[in-house]
Coordinates of C-alpha atoms in Angstrom, one line a residue:
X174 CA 8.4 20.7 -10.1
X175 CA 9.7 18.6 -12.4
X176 CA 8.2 14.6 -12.0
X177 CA 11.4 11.9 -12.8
X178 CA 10.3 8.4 -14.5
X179 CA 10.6 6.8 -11.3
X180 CA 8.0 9.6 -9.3
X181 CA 5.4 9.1 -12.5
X182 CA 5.4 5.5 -12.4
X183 CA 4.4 5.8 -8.5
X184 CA 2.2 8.4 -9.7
X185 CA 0.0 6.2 -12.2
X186 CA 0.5 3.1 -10.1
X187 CA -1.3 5.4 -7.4
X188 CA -3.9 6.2 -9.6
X189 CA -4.4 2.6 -10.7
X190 CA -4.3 1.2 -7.1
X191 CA -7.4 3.7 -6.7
X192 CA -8.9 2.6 -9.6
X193 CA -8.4 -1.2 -9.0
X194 CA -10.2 -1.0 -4.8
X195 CA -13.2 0.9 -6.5
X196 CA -13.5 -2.2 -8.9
X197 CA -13.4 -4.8 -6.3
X198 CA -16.1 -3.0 -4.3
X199 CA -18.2 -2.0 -6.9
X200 CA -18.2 -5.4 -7.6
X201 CA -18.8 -6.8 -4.1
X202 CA -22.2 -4.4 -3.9
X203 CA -23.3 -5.9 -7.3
X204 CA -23.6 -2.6 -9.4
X205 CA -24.6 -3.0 -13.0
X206 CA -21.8 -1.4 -15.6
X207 CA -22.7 2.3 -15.5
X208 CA -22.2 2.0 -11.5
X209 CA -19.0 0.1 -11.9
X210 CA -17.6 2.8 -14.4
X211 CA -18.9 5.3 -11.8
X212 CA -17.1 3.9 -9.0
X213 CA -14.1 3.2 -10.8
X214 CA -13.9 6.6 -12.0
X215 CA -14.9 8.9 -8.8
X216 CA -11.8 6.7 -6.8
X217 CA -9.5 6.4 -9.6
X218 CA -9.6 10.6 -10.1
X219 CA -10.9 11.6 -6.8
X220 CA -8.3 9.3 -4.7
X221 CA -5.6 11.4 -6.0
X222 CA -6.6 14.6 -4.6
X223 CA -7.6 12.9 -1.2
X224 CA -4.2 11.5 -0.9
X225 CA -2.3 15.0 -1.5
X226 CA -4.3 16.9 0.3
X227 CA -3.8 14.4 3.0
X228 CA -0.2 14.3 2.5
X229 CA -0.2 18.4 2.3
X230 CA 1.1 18.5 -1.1
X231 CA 0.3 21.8 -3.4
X232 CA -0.7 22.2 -6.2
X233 CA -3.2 19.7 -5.9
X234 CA -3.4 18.6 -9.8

């Protein structure tokens, strides 16, 4: 399936919403930098999946 500029842009503004609610409570719990980038990361990449496999979507990636 072939992704339009308009379904990528959702797509990465997706990925950064994940990323930017793994910031904000990463930084509520007070984590040092390494924890931060940890959070960040795991939500940012590991949202993604959540949401498609929630949605029912295939392939996953």
């Amino acid at each position: 399936m072939k992704l339009t500029t308009d379904l990528m842009a959702i797509e990465v503004g997706g990925t950064i919403s994940f990323a930017v609610s793994g910031l904000i409570e990463a930084m509520c719990k007070g984590m040092d930098v390494v924890g931060l980038a940890s959070v960040v990361f795991v939500s940012a990449f590991g949202g993604g999946p959540v949401r498609d496999l929630l949605l029912d979507r295939r392939p996953l990636f």
